[in-house]
mmCIF file of C-alpha atoms and ligand atoms in Angstrom:
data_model
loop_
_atom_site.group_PDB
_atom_site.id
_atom_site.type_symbol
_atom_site.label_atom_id
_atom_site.label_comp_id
_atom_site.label_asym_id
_atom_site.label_seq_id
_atom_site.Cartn_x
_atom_site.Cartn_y
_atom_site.Cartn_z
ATOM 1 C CA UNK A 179 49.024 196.559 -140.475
ATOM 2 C CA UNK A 180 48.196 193.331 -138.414
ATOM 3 C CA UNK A 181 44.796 192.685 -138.053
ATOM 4 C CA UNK A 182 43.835 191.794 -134.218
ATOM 5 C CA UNK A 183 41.177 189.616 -133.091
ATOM 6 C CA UNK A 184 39.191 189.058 -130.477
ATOM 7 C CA UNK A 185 38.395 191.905 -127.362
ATOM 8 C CA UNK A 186 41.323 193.855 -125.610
ATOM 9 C CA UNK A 187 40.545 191.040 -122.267
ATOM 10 C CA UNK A 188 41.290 187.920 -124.537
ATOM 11 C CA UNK A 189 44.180 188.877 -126.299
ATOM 12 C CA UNK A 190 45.681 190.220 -122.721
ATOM 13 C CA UNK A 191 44.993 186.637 -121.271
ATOM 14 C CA UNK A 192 47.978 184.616 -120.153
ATOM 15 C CA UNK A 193 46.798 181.027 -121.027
ATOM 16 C CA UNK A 194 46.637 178.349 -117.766
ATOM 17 C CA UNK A 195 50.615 176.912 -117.001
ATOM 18 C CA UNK A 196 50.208 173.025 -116.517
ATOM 19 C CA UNK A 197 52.383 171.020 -114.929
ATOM 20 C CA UNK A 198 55.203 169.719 -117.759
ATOM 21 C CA UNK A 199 54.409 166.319 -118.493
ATOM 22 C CA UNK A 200 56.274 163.008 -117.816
ATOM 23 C CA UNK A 201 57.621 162.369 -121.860
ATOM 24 C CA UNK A 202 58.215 166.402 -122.573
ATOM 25 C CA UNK A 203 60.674 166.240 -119.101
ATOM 26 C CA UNK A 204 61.868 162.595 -120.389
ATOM 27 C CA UNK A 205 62.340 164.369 -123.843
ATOM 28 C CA UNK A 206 64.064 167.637 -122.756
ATOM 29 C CA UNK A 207 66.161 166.031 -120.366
ATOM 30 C CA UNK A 208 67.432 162.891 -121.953
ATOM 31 C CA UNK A 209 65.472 160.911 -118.886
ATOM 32 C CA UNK A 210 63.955 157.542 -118.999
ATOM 33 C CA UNK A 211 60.148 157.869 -118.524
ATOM 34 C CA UNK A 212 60.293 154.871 -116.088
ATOM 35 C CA UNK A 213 62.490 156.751 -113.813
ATOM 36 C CA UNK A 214 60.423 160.231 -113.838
ATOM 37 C CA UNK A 215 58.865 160.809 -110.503
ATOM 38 C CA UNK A 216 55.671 163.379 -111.260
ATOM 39 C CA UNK A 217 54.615 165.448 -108.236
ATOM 40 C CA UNK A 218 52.941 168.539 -110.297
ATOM 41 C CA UNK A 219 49.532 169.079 -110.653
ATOM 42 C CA UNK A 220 48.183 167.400 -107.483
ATOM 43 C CA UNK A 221 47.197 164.358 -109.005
ATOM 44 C CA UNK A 222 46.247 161.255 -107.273
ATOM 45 C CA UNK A 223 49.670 158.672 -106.933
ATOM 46 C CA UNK A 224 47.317 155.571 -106.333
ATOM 47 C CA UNK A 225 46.399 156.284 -109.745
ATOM 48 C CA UNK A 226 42.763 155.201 -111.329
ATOM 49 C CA UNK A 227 40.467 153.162 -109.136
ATOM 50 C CA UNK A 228 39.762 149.597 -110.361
ATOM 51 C CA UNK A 229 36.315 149.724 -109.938
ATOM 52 C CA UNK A 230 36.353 152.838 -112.635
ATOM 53 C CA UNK A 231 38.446 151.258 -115.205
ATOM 54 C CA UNK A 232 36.153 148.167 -114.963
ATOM 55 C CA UNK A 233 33.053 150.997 -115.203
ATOM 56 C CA UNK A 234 35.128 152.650 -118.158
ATOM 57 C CA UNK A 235 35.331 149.075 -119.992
ATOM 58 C CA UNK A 236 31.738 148.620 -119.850
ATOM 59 C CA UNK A 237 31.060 151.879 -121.135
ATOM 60 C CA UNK A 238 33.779 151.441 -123.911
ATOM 61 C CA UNK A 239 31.119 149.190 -125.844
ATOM 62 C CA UNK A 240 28.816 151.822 -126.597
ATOM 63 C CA UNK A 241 31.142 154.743 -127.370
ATOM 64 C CA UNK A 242 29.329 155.062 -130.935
ATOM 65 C CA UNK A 243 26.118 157.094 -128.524
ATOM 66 C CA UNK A 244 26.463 160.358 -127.714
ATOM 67 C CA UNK A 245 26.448 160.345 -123.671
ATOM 68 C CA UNK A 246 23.043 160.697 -121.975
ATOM 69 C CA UNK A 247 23.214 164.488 -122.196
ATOM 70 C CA UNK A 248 21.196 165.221 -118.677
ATOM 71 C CA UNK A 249 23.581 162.166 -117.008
ATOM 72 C CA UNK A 250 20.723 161.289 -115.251
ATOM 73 C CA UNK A 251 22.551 158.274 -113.230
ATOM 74 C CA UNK A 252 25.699 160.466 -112.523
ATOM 75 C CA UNK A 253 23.020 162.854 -111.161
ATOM 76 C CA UNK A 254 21.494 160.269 -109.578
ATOM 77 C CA UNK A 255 24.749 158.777 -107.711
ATOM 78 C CA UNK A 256 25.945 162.485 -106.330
ATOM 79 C CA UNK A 257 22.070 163.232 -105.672
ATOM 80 C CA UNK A 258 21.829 160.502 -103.073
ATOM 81 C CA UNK A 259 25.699 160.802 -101.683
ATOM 82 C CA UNK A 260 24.664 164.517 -100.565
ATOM 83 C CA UNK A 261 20.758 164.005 -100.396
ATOM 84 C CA UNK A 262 19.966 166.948 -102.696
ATOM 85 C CA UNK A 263 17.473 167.093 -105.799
ATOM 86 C CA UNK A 264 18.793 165.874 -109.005
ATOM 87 C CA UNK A 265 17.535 169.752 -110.254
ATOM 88 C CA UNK A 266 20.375 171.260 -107.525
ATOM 89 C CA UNK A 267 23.382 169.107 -110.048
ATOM 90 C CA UNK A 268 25.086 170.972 -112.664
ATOM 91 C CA UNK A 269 27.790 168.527 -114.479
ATOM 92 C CA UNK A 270 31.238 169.682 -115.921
ATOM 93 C CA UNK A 271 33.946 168.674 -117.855
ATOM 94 C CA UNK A 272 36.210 169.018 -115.292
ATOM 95 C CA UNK A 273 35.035 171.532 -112.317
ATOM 96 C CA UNK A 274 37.118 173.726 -114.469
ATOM 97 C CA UNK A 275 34.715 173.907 -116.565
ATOM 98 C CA UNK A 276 31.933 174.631 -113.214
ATOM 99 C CA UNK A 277 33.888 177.546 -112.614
ATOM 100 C CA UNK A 278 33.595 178.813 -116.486
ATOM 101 C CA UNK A 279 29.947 178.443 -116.435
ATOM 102 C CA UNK A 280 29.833 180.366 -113.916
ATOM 103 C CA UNK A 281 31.376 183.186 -115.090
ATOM 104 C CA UNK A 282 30.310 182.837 -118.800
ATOM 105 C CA UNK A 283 26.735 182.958 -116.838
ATOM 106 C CA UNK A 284 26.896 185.938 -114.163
ATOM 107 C CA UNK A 285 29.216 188.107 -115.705
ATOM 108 C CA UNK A 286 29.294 191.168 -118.115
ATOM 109 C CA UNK A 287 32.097 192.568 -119.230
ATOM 110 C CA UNK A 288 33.205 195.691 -116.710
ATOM 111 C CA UNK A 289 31.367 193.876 -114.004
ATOM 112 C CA UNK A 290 33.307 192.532 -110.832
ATOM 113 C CA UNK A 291 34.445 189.954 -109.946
ATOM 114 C CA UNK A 292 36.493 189.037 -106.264
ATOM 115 C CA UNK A 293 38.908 186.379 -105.328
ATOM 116 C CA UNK A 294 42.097 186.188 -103.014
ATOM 117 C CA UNK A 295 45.698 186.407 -103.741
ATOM 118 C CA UNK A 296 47.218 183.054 -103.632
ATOM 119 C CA UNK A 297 43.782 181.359 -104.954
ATOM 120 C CA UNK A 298 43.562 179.148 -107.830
ATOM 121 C CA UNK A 299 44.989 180.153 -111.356
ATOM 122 C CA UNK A 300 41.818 179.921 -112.987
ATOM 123 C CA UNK A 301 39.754 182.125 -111.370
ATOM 124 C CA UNK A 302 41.694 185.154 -113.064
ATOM 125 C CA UNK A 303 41.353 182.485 -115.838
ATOM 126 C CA UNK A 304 37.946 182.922 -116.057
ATOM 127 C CA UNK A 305 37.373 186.463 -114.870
ATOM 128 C CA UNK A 306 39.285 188.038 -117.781
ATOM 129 C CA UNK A 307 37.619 185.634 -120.770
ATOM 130 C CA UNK A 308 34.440 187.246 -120.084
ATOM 131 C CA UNK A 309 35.971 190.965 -119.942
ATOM 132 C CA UNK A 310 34.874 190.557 -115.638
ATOM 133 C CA UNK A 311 36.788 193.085 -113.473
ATOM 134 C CA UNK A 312 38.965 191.474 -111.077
ATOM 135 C CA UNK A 313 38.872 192.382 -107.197
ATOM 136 C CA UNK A 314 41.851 190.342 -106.093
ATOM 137 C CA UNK A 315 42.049 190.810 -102.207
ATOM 138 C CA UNK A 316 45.270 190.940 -100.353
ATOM 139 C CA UNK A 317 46.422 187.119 -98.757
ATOM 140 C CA UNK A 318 46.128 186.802 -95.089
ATOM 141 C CA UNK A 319 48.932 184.320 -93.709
ATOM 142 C CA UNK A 320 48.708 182.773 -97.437
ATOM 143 C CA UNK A 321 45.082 182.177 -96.914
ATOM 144 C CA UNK A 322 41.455 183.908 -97.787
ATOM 145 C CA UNK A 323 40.922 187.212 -95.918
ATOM 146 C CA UNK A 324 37.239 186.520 -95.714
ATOM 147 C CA UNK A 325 36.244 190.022 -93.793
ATOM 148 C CA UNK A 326 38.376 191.736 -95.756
ATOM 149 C CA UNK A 327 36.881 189.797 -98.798
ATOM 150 C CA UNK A 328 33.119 190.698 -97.731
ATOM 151 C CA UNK A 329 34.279 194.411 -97.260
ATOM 152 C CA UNK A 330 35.241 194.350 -101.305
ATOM 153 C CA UNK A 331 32.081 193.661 -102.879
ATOM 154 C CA UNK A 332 30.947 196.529 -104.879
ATOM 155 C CA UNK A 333 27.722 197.622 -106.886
ATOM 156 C CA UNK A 334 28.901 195.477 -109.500
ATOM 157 C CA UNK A 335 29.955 192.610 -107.783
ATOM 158 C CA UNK A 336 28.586 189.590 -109.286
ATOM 159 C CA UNK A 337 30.646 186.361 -108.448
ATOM 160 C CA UNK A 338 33.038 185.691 -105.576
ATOM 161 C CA UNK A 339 35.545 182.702 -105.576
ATOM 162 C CA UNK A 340 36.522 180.817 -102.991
ATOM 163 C CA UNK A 341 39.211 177.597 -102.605
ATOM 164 C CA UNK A 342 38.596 175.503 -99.517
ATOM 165 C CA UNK A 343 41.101 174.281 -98.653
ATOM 166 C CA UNK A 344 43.000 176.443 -101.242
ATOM 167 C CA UNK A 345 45.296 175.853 -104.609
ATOM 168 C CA UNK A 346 48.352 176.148 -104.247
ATOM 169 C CA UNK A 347 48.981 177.607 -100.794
ATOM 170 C CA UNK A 348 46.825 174.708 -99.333
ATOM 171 C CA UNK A 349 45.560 176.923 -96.634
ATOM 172 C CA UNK A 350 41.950 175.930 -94.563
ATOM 173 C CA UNK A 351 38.904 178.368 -93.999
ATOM 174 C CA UNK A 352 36.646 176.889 -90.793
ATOM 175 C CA UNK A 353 33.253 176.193 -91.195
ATOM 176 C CA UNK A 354 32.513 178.752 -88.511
ATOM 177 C CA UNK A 355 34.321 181.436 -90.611
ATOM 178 C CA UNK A 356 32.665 180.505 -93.781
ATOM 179 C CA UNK A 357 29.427 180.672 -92.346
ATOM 180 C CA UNK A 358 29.885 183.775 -91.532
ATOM 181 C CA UNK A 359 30.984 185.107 -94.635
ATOM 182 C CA UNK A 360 27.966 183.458 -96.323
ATOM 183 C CA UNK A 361 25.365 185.628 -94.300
ATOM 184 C CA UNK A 362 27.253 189.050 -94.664
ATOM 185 C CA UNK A 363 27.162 188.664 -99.182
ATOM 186 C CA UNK A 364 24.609 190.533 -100.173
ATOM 187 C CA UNK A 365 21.641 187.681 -102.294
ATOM 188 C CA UNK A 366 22.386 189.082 -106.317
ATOM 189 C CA UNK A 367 25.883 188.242 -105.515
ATOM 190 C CA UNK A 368 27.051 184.714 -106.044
ATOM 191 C CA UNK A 369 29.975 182.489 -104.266
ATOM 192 C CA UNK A 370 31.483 179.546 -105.588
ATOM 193 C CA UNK A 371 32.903 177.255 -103.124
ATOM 194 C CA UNK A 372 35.355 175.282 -104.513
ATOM 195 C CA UNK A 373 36.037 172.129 -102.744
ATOM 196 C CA UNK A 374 38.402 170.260 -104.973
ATOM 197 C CA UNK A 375 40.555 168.963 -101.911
ATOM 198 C CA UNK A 376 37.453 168.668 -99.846
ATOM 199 C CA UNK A 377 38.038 164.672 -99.529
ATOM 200 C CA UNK A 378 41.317 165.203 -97.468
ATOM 201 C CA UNK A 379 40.208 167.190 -94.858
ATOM 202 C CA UNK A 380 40.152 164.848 -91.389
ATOM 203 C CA UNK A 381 37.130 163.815 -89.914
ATOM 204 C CA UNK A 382 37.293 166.480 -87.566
ATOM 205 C CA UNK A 383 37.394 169.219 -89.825
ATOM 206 C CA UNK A 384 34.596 168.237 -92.585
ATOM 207 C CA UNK A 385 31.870 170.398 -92.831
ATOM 208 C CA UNK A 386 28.583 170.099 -94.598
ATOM 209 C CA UNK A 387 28.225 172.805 -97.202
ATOM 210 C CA UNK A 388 25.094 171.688 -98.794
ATOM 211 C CA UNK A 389 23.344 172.952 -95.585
ATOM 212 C CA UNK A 390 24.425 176.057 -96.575
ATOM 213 C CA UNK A 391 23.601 175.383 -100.002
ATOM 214 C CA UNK A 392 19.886 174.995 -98.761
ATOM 215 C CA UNK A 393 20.211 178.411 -96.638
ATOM 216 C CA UNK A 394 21.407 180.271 -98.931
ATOM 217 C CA UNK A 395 20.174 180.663 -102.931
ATOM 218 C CA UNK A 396 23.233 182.340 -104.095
ATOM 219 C CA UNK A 397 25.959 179.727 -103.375
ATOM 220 C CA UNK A 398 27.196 176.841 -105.358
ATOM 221 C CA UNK A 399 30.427 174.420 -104.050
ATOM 222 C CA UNK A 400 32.034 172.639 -106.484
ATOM 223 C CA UNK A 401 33.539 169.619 -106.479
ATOM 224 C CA UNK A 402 35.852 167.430 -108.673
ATOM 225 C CA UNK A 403 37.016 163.524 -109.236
ATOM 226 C CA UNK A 404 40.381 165.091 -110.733
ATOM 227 C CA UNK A 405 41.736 164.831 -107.110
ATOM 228 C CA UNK A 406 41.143 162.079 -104.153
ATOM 229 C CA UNK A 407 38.929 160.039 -106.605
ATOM 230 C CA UNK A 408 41.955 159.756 -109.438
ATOM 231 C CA UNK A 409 40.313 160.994 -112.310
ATOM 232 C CA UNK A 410 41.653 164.150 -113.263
ATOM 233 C CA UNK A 411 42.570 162.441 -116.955
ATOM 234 C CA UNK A 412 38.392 161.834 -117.829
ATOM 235 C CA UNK A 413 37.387 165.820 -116.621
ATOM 236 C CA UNK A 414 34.183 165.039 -114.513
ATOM 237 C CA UNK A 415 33.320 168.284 -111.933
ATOM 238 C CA UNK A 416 30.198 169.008 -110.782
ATOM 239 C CA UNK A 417 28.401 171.519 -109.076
ATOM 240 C CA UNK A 418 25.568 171.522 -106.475
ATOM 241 C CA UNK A 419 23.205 174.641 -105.914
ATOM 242 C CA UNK A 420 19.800 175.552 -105.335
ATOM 243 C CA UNK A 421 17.696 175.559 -109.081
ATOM 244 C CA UNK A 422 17.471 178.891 -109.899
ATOM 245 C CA UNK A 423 21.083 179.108 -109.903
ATOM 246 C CA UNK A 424 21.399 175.343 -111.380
ATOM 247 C CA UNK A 425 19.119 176.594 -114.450
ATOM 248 C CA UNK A 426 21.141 179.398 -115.473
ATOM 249 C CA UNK A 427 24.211 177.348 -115.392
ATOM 250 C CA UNK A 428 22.586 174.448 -117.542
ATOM 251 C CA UNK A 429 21.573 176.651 -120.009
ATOM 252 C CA UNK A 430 25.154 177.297 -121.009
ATOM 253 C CA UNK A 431 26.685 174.236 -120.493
ATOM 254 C CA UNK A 432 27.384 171.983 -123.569
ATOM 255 C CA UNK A 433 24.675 169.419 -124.279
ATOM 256 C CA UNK A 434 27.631 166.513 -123.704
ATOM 257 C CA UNK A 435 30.216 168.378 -121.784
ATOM 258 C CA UNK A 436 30.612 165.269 -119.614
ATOM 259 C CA UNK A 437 31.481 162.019 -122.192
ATOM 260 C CA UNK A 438 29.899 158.506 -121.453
ATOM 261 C CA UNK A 439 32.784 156.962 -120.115
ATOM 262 C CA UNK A 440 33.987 159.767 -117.523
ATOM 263 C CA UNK A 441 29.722 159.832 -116.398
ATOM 264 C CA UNK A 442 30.096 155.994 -115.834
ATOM 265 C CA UNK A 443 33.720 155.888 -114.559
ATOM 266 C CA UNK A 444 32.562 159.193 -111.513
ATOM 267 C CA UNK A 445 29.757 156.635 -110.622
ATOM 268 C CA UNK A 446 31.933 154.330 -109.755
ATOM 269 C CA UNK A 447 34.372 156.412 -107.984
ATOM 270 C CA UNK A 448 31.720 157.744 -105.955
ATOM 271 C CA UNK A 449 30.485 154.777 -104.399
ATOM 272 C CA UNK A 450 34.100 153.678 -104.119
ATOM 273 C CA UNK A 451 34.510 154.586 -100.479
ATOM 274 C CA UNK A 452 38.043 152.049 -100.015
ATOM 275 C CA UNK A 453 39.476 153.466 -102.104
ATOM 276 C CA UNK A 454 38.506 157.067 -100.814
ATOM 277 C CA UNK A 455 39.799 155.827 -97.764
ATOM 278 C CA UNK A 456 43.016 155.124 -99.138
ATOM 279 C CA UNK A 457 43.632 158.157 -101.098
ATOM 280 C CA UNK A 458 43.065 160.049 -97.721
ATOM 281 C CA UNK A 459 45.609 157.766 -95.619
ATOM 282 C CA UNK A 460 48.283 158.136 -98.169
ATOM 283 C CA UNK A 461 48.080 161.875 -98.313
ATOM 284 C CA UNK A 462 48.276 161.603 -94.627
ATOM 285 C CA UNK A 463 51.218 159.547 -94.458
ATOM 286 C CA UNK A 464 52.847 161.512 -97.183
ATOM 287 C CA UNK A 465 52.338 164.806 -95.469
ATOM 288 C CA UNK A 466 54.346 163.896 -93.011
ATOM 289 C CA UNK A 467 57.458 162.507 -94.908
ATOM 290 C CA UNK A 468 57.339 165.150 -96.666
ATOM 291 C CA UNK A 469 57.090 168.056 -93.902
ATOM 292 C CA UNK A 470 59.489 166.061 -91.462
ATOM 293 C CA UNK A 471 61.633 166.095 -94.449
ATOM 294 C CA UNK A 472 61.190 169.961 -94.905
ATOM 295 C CA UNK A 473 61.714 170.364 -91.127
ATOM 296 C CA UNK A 474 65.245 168.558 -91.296
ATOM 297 C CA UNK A 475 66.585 170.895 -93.843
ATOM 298 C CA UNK A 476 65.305 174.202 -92.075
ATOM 299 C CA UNK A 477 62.764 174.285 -94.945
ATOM 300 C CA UNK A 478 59.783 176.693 -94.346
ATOM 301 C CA UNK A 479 56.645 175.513 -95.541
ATOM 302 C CA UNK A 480 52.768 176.234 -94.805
ATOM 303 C CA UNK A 481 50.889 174.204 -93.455
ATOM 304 C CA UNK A 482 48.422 172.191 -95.759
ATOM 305 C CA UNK A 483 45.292 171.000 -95.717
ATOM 306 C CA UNK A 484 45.382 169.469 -99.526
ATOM 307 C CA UNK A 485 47.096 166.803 -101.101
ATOM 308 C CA UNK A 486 50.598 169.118 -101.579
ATOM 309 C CA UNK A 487 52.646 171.254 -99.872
ATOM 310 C CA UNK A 488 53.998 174.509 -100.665
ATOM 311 C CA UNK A 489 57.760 174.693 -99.192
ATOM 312 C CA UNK A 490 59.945 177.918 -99.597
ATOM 313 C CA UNK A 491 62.919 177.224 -101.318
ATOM 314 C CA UNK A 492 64.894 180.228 -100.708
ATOM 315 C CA UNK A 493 64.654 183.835 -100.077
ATOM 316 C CA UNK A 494 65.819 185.389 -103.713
ATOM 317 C CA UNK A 495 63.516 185.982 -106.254
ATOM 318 C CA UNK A 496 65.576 183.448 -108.829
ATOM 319 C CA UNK A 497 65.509 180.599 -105.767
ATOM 320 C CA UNK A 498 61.896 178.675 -107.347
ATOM 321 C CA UNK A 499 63.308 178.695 -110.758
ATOM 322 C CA UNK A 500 66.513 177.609 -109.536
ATOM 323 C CA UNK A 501 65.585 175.124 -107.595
ATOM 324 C CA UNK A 502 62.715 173.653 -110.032
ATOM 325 C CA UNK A 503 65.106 173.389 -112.746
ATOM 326 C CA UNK A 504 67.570 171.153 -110.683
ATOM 327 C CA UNK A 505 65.141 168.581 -109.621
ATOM 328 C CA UNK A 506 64.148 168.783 -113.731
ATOM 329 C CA UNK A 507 67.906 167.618 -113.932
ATOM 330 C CA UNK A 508 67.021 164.708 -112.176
ATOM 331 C CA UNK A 509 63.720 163.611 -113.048
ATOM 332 C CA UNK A 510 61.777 164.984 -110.433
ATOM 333 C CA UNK A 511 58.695 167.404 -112.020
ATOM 334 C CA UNK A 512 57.055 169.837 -109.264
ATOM 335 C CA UNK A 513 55.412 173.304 -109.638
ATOM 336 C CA UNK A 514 56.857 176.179 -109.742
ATOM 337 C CA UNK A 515 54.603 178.841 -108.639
ATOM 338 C CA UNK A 516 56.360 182.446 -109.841
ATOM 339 C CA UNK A 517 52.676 182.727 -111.767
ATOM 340 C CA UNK A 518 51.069 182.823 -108.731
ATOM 341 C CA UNK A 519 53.655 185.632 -107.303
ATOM 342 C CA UNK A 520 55.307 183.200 -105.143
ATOM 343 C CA UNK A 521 58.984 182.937 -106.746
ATOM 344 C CA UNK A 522 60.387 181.772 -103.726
ATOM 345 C CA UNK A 523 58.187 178.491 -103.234
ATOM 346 C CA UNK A 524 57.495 175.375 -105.164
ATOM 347 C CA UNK A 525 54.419 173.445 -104.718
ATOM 348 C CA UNK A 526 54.789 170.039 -104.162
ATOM 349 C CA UNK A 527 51.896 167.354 -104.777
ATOM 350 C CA UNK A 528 52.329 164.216 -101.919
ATOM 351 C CA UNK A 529 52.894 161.089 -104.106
ATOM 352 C CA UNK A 530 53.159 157.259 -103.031
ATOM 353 C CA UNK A 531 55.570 157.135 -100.412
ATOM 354 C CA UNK A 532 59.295 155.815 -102.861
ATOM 355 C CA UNK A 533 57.705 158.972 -105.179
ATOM 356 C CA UNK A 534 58.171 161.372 -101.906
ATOM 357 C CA UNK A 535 61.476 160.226 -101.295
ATOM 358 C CA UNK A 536 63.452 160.563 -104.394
ATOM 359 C CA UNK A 537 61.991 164.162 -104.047
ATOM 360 C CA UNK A 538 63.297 164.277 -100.821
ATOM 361 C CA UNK A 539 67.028 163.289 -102.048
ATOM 362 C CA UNK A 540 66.742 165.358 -105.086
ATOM 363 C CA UNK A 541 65.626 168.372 -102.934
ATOM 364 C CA UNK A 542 68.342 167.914 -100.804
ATOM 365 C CA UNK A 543 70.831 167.423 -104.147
ATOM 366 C CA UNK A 544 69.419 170.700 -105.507
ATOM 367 C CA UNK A 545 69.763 172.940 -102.795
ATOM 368 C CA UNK A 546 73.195 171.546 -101.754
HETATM 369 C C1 LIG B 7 42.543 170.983 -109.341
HETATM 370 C C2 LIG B 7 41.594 172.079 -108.948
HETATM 371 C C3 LIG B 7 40.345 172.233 -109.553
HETATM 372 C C4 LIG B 7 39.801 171.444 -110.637
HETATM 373 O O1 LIG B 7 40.271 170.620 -111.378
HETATM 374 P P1 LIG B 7 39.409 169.856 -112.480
HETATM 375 O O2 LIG B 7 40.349 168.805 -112.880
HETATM 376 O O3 LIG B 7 39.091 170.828 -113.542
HETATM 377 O O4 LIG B 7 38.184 169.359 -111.797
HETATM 378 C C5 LIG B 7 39.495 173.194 -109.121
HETATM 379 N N1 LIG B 7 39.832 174.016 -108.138
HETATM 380 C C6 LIG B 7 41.002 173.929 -107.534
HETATM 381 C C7 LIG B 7 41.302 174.862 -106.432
HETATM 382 C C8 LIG B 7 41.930 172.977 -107.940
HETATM 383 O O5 LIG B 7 43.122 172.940 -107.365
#
């Protein structure tokens, strides 16, 4: 008899799919790295800001400390960028690791938790490591059904997630609409907002959500450098809510979840508004050779509000796989998102704008 460990909800988990790394496709496919073109897992194709790798270098010297556990100045830097109290900043490894807290935190096992189809892998992820119940609501046009959403909350309803814009369908919930959603969940229920693509939203459409986070005690947003700041290799998240909810979060979190360099390199980041600036106009730019591209070839896609695209390849079941493994062929990595129930579609992340058009001719290659 094999012995089993670990709870029924564990051993059922299916673990997180990453996007296949540059030397594993080089490897597999007999590829030179150099001519690998990586549009996966939405990372940022301007690669790491200067003024962070000089921060990193700095930091480098006194590697042989354990990292200021509280990271007072990384507190301090977000505290005055969204003029809240240090006490409202919870810091993670990642805001993968924001969204974990918060589930390790609010949730027993058999208790509920709600999210919408098409959202972000991990908040199944996270549900089912602490035995929570998921409530996964029914997609509207790809996007959160936020009435329908609201009308799910049960008894036991103790955390709600929510992507704006969202992973991987790239889809945009309003202010207006959010707002509204906010005031009809009940107080013992908490929302996470997560904001990872937050930073490419146009002027027009940025919203403040720490007003909300002062209206209402029961919501945190979270936010990460993995994405317009070009840090996704350090893991640096954070979180911002009122204390109450801050405290309970804190008192799980690993004394140094967040290591000395990635606290010093976020600093910099943050206050690096260029190259914030140029993050944003490249995704813009690369958008649109990308969607003009997918409007050439009859391609339908929807509509994004991130820094990728998710473009329907073909209307068979096998068309994702199919597809995905004939860009492999020729060096080109994107996501395939069959995990996410979407077999049809790959997600594409916008790179630099040579990256975004060998993915164009390889597309066009594969499909021919
Ligand atoms: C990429 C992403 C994250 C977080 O990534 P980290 O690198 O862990 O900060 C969080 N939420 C969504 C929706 C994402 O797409």
């Amino acid at each position: 008899m094999s012995t089993h460990f670990g709870p029924d909800y564990v051993r059922a988990l299916a673990p997180y799919q990453a996007g296949k790394p540059i030397a594993e496709v080089a490897r597999e496919y007999g590829l030179d790295v150099a001519n690998i073109v990586k549009l996966a897992s939405n990372e940022n194709p301007l690669g790491i800001p200067a003024s962070a790798l000089q921060a990193m270098q700095a930091a480098a010297l006194d590697l042989a400390r354990y990292p200021d556990a509280n990271g007072f100045d990384l507190k301090g830097t977000i505290a005055a960028k969204y003029a809240v109290p240090q006490e409202w900043i919870t810091l993670g490894n990642g805001s993968n690791d924001i969204l974990e807290l918060a589930a390790h935190a609010l949730v027993e096992p058999g208790q509920s938790v709600i999210y919408a189809q098409y959202s972000f892998a991990v908040y199944p992820l996270a549900t089912q490591a602490v035995g929570g119940r998921a409530i996964v609501v029914a997609a509207k046009d790809f996007g959160h059904d936020l009435p329908a959403m609201a009308a799910a909350i049960e008894a036991d309803t103790r955390l709600i997630f929510i992507a704006n814009p969202n992973n991987p369908t790239g889809t945009f919930i309003p202010a207006a609409q959010l707002e509204a959603f906010l005031r009809l969940v009940p107080p013992h229920v908490v929302v996470v907002l997560d904001e990872a693509y937050n930073e490419f939203l146009a002027p027009e459409l940025q919203y403040e959500s720490t007003a909300w986070v002062r209206q209402f005690p029961n919501l945190l947003v979270s936010r990460t450098l993995s994405k317009a700041y070009g840090l996704a290799g350090l893991r640096v998240g954070f979180a911002i809510a009122q204390a109450g909810l801050t405290d309970i979060l804190n008192r799980i979190r690993q004394p140094f979840n967040v290591n000395s360099m990635a606290q010093a390199a976020a600093i910099a980041a943050l206050n690096d508004a260029a190259f914030l600036q140029q993050s944003a106009e490249n995704n813009a730019d690369g958008y649109l050779q990308l969607t003009h591209a997918f409007d050439a070839l009859g391609l339908r896609y929807v509509p994004s509000f991130g820094n990728f695209v998710l473009v329907q390849v073909g209307d068979d079941d096998g068309a994702g796989a199919r597809v995905n493994q004939a860009l492999l062929r020729q060096g080109v990595i994107v996501r395939p998102v069959g995990n996410y129930g979407l077999p049809q579609w790959l997600r594409i992340s916008i790179g630099l704008p040579a990256e975004n058009a060998a993915f164009i001719v390889a597309l066009q290659r594969a499909l021919a």
